Short mmCIF file of N, CA and C in Angstrom, two decimals:
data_model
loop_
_atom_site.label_atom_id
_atom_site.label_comp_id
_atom_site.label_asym_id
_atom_site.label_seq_id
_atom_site.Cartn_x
_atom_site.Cartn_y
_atom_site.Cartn_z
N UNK Z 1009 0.82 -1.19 0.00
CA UNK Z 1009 0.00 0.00 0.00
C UNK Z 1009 0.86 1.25 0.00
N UNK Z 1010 1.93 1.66 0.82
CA UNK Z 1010 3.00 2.29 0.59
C UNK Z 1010 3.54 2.70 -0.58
N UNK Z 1011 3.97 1.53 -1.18
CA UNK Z 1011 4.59 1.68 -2.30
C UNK Z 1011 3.43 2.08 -3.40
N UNK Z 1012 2.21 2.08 -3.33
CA UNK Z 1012 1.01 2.42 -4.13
C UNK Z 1012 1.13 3.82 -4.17
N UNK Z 1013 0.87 4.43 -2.65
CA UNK Z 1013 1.05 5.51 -2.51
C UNK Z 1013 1.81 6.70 -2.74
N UNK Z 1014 3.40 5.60 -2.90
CA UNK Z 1014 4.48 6.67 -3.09
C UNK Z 1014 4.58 6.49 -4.68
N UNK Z 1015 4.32 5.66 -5.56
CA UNK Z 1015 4.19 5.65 -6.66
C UNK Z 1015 3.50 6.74 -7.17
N UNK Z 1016 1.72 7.20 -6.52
CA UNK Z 1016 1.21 7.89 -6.61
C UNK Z 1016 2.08 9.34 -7.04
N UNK Z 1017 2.23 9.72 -5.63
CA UNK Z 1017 3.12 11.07 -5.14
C UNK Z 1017 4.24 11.20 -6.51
N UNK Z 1018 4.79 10.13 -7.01
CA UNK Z 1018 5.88 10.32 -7.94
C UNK Z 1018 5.15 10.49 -9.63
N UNK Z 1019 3.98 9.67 -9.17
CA UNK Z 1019 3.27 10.25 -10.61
C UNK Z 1019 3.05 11.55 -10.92
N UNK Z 1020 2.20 11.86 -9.80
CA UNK Z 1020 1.51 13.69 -9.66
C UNK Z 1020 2.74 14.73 -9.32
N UNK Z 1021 3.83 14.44 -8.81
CA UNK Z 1021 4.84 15.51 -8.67
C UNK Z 1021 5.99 15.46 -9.06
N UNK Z 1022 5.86 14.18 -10.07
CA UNK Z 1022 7.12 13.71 -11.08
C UNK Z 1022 7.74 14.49 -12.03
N UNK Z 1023 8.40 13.59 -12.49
CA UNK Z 1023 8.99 14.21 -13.99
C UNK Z 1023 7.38 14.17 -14.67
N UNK Z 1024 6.63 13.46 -14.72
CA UNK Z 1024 5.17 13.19 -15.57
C UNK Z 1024 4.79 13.93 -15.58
N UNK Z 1025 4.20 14.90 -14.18
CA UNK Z 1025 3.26 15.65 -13.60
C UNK Z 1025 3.87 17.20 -14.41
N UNK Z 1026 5.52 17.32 -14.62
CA UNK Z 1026 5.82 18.65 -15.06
C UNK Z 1026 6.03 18.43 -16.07
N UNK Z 1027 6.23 16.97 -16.97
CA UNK Z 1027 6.01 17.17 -18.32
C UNK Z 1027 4.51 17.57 -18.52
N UNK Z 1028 3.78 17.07 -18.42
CA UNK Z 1028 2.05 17.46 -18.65
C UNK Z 1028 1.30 18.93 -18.78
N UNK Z 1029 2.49 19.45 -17.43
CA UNK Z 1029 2.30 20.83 -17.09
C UNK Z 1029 2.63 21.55 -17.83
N UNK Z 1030 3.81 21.18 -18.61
CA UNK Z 1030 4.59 22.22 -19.35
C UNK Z 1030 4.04 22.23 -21.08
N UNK Z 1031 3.62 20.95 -20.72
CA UNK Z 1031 2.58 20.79 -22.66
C UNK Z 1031 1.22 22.12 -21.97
N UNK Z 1032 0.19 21.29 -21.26
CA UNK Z 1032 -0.78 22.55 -20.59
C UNK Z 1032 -0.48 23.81 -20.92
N UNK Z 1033 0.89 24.01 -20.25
CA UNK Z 1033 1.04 26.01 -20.93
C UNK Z 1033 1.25 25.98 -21.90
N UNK Z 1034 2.03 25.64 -22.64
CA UNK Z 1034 2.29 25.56 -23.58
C UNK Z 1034 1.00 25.69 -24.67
N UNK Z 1035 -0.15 24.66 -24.64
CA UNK Z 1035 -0.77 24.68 -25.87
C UNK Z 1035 -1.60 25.73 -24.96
N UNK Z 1036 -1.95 26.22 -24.18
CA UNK Z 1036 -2.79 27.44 -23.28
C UNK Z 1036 -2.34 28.31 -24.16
N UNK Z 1037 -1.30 28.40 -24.46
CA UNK Z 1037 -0.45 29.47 -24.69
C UNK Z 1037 -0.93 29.86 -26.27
N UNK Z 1038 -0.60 28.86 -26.95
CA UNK Z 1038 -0.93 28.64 -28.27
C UNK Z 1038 -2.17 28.95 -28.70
N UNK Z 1039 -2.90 28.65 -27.49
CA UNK Z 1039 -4.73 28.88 -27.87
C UNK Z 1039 -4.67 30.06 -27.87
N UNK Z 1040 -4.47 30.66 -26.50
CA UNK Z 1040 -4.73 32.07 -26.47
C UNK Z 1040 -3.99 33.17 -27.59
N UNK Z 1041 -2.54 32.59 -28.54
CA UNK Z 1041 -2.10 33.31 -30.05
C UNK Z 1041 -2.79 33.51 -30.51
N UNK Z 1042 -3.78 32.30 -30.83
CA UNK Z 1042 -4.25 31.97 -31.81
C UNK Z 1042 -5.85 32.51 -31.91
N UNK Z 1043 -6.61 33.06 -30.53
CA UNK Z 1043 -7.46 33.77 -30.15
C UNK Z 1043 -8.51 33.03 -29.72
N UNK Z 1044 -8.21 31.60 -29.51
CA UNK Z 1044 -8.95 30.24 -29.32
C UNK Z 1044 -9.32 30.20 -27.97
N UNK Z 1045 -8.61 30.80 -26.99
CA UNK Z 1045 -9.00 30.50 -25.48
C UNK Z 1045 -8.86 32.44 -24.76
N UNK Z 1046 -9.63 32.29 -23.67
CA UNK Z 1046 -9.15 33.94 -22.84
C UNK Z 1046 -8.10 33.92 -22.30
N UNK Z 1047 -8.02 34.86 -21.53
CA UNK Z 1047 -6.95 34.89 -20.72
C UNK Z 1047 -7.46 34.23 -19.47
N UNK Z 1048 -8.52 34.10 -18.57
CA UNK Z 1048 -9.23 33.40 -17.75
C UNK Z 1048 -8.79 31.68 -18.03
N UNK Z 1049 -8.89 31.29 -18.77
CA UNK Z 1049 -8.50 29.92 -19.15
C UNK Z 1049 -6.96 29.77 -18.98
N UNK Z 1050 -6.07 30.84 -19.59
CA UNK Z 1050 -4.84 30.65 -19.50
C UNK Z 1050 -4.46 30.76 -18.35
N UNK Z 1051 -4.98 31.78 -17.20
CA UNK Z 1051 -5.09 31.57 -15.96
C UNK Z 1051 -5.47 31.08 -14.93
N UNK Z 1052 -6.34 30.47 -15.28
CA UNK Z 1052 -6.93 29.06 -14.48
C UNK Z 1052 -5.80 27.83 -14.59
N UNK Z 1053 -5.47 27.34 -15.68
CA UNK Z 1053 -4.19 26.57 -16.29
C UNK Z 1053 -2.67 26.85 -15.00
N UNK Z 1054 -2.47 27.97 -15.21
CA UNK Z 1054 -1.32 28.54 -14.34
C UNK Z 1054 -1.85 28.61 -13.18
N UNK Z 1055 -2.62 28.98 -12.32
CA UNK Z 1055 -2.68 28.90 -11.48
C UNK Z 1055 -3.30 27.32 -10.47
N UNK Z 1056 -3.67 26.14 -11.64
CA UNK Z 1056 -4.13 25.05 -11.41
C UNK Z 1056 -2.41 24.30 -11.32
N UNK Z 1057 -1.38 25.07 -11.89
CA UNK Z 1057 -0.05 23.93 -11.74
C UNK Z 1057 0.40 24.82 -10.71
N UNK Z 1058 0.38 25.65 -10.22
CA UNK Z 1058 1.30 26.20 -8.80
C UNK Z 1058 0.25 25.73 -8.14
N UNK Z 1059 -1.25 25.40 -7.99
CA UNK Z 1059 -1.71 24.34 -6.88
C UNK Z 1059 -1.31 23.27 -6.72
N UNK Z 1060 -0.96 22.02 -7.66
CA UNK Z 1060 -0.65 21.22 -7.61
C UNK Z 1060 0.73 21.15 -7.57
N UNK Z 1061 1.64 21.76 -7.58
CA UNK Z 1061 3.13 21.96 -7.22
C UNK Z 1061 3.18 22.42 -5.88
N UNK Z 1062 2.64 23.54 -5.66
CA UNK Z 1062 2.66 24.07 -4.31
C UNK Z 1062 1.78 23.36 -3.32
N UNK Z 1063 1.19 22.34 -3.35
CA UNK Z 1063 -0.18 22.03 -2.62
C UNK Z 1063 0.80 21.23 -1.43
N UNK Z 1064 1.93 20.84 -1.03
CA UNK Z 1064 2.01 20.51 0.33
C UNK Z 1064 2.69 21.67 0.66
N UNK Z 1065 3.62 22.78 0.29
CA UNK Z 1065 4.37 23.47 1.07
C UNK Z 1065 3.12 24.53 1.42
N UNK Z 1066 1.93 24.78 0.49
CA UNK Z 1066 0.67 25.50 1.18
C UNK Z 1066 -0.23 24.88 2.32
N UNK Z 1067 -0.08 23.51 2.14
CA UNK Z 1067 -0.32 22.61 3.45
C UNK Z 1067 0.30 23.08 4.48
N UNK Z 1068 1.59 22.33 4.84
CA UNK Z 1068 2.45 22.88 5.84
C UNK Z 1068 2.42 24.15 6.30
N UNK Z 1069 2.08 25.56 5.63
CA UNK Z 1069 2.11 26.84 6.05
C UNK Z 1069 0.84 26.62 6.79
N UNK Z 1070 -0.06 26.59 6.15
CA UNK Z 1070 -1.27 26.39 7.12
C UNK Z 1070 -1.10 25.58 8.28
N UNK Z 1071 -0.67 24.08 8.27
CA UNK Z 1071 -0.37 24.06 9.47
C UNK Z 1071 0.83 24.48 10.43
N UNK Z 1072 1.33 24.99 9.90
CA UNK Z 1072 2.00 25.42 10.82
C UNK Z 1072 1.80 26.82 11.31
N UNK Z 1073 1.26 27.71 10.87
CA UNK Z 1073 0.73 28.21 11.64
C UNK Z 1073 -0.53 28.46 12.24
N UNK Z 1074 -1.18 27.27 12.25
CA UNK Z 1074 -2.08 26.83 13.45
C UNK Z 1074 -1.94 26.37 14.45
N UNK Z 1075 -0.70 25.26 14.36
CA UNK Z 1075 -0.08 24.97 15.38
C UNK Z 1075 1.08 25.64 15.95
N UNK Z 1076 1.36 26.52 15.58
CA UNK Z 1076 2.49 27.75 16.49
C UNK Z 1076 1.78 28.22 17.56
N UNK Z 1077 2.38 28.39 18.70
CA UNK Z 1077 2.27 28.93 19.83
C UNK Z 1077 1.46 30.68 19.57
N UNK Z 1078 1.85 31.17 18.65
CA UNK Z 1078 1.50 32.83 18.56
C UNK Z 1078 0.33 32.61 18.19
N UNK Z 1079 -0.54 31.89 17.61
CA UNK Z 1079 -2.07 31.77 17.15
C UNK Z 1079 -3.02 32.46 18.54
N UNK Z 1080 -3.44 33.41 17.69
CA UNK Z 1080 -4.27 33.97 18.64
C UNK Z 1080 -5.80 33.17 18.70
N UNK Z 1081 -6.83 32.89 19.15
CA UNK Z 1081 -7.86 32.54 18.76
C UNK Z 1081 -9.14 33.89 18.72
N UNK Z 1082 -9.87 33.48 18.13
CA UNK Z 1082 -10.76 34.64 18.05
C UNK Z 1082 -11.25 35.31 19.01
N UNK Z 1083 -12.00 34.46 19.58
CA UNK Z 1083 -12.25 34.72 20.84
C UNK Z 1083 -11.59 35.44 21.68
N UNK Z 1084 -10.01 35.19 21.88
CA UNK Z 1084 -9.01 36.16 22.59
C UNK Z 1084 -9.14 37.85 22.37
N UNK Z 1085 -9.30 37.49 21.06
CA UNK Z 1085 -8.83 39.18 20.53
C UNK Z 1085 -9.91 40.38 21.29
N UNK Z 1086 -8.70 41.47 21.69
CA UNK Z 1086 -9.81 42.22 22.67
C UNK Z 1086 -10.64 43.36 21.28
N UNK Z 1087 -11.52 43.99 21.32
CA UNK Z 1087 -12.26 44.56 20.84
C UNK Z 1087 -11.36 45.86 20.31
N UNK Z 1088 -11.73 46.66 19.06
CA UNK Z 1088 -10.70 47.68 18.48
C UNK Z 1088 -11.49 48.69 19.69
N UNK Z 1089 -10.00 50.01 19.79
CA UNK Z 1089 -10.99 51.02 20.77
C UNK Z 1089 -12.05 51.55 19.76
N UNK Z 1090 -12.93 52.50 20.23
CA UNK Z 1090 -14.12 53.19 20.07
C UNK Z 1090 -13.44 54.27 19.53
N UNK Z 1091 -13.75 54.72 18.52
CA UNK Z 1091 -13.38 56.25 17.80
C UNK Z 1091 -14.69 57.48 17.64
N UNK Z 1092 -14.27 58.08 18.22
CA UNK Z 1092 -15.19 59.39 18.19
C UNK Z 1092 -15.46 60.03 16.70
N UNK Z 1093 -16.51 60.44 16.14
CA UNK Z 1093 -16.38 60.93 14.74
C UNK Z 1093 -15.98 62.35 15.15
N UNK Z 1094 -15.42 62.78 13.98
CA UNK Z 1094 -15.01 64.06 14.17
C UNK Z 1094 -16.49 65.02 13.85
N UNK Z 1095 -16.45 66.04 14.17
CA UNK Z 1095 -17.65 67.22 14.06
C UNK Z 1095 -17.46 68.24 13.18
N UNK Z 1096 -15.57 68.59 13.43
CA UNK Z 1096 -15.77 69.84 12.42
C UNK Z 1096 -14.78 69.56 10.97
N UNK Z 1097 -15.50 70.61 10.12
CA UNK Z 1097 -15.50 70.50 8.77
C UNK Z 1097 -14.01 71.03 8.76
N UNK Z 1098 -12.50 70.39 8.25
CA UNK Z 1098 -11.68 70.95 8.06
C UNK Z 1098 -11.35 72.31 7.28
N UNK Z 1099 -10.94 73.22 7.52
CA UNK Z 1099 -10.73 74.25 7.15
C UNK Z 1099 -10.15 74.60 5.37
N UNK Z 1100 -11.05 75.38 4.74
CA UNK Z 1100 -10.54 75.33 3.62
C UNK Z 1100 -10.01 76.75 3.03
N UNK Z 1101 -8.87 76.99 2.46
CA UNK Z 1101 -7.99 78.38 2.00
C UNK Z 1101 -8.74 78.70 1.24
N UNK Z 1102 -8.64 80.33 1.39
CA UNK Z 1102 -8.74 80.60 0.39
C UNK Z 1102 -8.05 80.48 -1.46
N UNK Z 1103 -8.20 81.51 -2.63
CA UNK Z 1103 -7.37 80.73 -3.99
C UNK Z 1103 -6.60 81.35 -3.77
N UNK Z 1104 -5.72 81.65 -4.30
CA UNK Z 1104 -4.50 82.62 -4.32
C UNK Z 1104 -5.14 83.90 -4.74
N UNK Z 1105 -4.72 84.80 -4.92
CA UNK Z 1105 -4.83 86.28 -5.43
C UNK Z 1105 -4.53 86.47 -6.60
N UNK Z 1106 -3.69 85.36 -7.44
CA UNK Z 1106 -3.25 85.40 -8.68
C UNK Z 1106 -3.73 84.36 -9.27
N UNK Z 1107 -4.70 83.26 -9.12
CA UNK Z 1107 -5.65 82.41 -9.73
C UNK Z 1107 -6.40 82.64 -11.03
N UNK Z 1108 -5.96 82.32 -12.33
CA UNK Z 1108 -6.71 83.06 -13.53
C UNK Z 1108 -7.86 82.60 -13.54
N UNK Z 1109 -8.36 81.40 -12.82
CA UNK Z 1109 -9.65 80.03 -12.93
C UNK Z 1109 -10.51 80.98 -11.76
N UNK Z 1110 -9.99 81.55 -11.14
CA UNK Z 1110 -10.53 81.94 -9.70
C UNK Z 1110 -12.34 82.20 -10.31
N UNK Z 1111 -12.75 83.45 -10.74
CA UNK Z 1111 -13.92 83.56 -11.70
C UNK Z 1111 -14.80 82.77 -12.56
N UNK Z 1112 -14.37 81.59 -13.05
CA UNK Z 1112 -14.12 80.99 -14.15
C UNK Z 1112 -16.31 80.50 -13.98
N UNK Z 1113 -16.49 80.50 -12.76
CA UNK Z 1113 -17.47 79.95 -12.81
C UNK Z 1113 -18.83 81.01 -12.08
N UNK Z 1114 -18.25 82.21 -12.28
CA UNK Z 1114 -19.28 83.23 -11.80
C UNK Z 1114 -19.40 83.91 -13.58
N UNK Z 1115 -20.84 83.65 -13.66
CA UNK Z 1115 -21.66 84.26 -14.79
C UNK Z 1115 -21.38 85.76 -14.28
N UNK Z 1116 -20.84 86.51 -15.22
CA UNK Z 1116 -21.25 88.25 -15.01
C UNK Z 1116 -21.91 88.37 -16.05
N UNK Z 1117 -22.63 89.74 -15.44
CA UNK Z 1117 -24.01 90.48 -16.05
C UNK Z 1117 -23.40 90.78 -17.88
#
């Protein structure tokens, strides 16, 4: 059963698994020249072989930091403080004195 298993693992993260991968982009690639596929497809493709390449070292991150000591749990976390809204309207300058736009939007008689 072992040896089933590790056969497995050597299929899916083999030399096989990145020849397969590398045809995948490859004709992805070709489709999308050729105006045959989106870019959504070509990116689904790429991002379906860094899952399956990356899928134990994204394992391990997750667990490990669940099981690290620093994991806060939810529950722990104390509440953000309370913020007062502000009331007054920040202060706004006048234009300069030399502004050619200054007028620009007063109709004269």
């Amino acid at each position: 059963m072992v040896a089933a298993v590790s056969w497995l693992q050597f299929a899916f993260l083999g030399t096989i698994a990145t020849t397969v991968a590398i045809i995948a982009v490859s004709a992805v690639g070709f489709m999308m020249l050729a105006g045959r596929a989106s870019v959504r497809h070509g990116a689904g493709v790429i991002v379906g072989s860094f899952m399956l390449f990356g899928a134990s070292s994204i394992v391990a991150g997750i667990q490990s930091s669940v099981a690290s000591p620093d994991f806060v749990s939810v529950s722990n976390v104390p509440p953000p403080p309370a913020t007062t809204p502000q009331t007054t309207a920040p202060a706004v300058s006048p234009p300069p004195a030399d502004d050619p736009y200054a007028a620009a939007s007063v109709i004269l008689p």
